[in-house]
GROMACS .gro file of C-alpha atoms in nm:
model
  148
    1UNK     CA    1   1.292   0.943  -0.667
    2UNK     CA    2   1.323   1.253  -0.887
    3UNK     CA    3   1.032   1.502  -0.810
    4UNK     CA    4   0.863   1.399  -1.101
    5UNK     CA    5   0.832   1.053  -1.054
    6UNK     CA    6   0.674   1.131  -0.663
    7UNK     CA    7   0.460   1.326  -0.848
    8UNK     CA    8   0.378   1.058  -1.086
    9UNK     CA    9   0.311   0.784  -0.799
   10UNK     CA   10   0.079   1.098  -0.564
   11UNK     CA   11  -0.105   1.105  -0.892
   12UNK     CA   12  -0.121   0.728  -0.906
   13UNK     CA   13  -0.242   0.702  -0.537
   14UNK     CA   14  -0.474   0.989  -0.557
   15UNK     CA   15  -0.664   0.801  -0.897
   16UNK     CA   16  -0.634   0.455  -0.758
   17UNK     CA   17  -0.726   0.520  -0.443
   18UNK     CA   18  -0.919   0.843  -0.419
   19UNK     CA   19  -0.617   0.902  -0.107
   20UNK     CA   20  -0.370   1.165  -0.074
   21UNK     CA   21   0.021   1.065  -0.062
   22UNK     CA   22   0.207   1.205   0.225
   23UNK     CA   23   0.550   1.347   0.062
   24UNK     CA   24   0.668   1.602   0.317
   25UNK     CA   25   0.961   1.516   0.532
   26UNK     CA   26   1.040   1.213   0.356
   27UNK     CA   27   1.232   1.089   0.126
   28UNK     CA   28   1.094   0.822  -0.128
   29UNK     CA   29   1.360   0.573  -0.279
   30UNK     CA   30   1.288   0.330  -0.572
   31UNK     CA   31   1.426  -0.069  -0.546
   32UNK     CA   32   1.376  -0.321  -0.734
   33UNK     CA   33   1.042  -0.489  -0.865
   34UNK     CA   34   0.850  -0.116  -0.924
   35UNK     CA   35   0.877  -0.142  -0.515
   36UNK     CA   36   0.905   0.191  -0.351
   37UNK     CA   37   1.045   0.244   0.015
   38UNK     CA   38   1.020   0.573   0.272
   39UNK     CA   39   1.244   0.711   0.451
   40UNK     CA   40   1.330   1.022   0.686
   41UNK     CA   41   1.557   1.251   0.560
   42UNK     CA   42   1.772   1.207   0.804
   43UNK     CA   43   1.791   0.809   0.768
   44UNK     CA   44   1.823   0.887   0.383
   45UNK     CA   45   2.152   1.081   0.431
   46UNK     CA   46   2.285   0.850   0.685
   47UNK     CA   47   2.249   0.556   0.437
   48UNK     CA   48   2.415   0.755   0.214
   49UNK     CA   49   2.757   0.731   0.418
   50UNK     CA   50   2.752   0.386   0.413
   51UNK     CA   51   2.864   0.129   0.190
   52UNK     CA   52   2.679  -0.167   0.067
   53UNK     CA   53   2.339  -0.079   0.234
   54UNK     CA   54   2.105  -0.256   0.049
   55UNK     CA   55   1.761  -0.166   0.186
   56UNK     CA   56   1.655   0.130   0.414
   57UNK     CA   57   1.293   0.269   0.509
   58UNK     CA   58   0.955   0.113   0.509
   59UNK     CA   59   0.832  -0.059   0.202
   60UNK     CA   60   0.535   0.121   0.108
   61UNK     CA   61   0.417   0.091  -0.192
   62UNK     CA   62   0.446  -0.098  -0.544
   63UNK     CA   63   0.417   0.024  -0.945
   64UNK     CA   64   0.283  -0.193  -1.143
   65UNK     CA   65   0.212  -0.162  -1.492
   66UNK     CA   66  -0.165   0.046  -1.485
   67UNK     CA   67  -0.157   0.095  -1.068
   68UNK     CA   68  -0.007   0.119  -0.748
   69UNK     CA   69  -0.071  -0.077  -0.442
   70UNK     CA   70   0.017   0.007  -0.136
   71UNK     CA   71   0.156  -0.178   0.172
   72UNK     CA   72   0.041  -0.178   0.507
   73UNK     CA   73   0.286   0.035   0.652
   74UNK     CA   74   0.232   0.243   0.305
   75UNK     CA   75  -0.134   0.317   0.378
   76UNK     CA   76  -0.003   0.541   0.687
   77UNK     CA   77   0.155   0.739   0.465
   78UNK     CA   78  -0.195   0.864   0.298
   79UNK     CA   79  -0.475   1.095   0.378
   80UNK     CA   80  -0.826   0.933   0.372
   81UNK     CA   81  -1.078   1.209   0.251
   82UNK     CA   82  -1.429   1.058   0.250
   83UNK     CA   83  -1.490   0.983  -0.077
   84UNK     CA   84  -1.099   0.772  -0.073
   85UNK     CA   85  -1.198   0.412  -0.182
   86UNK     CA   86  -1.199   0.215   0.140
   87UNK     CA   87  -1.433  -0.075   0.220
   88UNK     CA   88  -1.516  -0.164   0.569
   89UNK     CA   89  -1.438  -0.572   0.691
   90UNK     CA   90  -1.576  -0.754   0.925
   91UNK     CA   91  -1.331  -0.972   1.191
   92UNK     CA   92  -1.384  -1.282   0.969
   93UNK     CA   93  -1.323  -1.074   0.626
   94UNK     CA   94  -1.004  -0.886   0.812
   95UNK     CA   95  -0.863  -1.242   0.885
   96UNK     CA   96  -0.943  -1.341   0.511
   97UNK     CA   97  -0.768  -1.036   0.372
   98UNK     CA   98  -0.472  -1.114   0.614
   99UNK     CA   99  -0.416  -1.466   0.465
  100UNK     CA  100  -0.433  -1.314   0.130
  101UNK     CA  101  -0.768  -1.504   0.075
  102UNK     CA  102  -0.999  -1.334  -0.179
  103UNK     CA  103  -1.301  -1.117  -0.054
  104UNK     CA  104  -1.646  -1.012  -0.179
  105UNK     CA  105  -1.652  -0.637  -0.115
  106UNK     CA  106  -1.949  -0.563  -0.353
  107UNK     CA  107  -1.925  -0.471  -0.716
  108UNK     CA  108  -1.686  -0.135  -0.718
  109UNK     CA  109  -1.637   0.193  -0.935
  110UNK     CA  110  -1.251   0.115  -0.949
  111UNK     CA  111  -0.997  -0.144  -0.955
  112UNK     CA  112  -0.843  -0.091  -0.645
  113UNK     CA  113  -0.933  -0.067  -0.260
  114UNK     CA  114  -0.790   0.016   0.090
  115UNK     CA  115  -0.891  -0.247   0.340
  116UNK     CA  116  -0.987  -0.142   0.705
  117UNK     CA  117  -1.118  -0.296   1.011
  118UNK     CA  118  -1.237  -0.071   1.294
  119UNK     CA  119  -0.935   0.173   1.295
  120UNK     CA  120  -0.649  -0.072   1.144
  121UNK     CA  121  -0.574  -0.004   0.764
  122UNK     CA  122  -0.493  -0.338   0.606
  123UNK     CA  123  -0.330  -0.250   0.283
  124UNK     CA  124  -0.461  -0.264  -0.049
  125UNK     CA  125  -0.691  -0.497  -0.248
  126UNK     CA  126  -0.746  -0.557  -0.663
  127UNK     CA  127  -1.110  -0.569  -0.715
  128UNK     CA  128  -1.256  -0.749  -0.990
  129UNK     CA  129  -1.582  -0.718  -1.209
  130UNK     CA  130  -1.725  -0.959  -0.993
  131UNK     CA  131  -1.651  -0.753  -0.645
  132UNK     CA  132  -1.397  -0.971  -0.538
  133UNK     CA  133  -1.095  -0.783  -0.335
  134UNK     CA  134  -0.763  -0.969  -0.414
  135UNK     CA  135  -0.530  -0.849  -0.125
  136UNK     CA  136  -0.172  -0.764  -0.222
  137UNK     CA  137  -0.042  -0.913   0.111
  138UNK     CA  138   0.309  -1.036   0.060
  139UNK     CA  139   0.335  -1.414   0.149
  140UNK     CA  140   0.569  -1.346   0.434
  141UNK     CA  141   0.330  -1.122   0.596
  142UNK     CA  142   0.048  -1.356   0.580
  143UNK     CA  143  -0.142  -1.531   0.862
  144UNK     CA  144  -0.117  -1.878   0.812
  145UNK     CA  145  -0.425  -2.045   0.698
  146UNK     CA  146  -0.541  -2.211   1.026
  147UNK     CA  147  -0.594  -1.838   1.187
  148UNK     CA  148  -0.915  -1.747   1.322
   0.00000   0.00000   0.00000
């Protein structure tokens, strides 16, 4: 990504999320989809001397059209100040999110959330009016539904 364009997604991260973007030392590529991967340095010059590689680094985070979301993987790559919009789950709300079932999260002050339980960040949510969290868990990496 040209330095402009990381600057545009830290500023997207920072407003959606009320989270900092961690930029230094890495090397942020943009695929397909708005989808935006990480990578060292290092691993970014070594897939440079190869032909035909068609993915490297950590998905962590996707553009949409008015916001970002971030992946899993892509909420390590932030800086959770206190007032960062994170809402605390329960086990059984954690397992929800996981499935990519909808959650009640209570009526929020922006459209988007970071999802933890105890210590583990969960990726992001879209919240509506109602205070329903919509998790942005790709279908791959969800639990299947009989998980408890």
């Amino acid at each position: 990504m040209e330095r402009h364009e990381l600057q545009h997604l830290s500023d997207e991260v920072l407003k959606g999320f009320g989270a900092r973007l961690l930029t230094e030392g890495y090397v942020f590529v943009k695929t397909g989809e708005g989808k935006v991967r990480a990578l060292t340095e290092e691993a970014y010059r070594a897939a440079t001397l190869f032909r035909g590689v068609m993915n490297a680094g950590i998905y962590v985070a996707k553009q949409r059209k008015n916001f970002v979301t971030l992946t899993i993987e892509g909420c390590k790559f932030v800086t959770l100040p206190p007032e960062a919009h994170v809402v605390e789950l329960t086990k059984e709300d954690a397992l929800k999110w996981m499935r990519g079932d909808p959650v009640k999260v209570g009526k929020q002050n922006h459209k988007t959330v970071i999802g933890r339980y105890r210590e583990h960040l969960l990726g992001t949510a879209v919240v509506d009016i109602n205070g329903v969290a919509y998790p942005q868990v790709p279908k791959w990496r969800r639990l299947p539904p009989d998980t408890s």
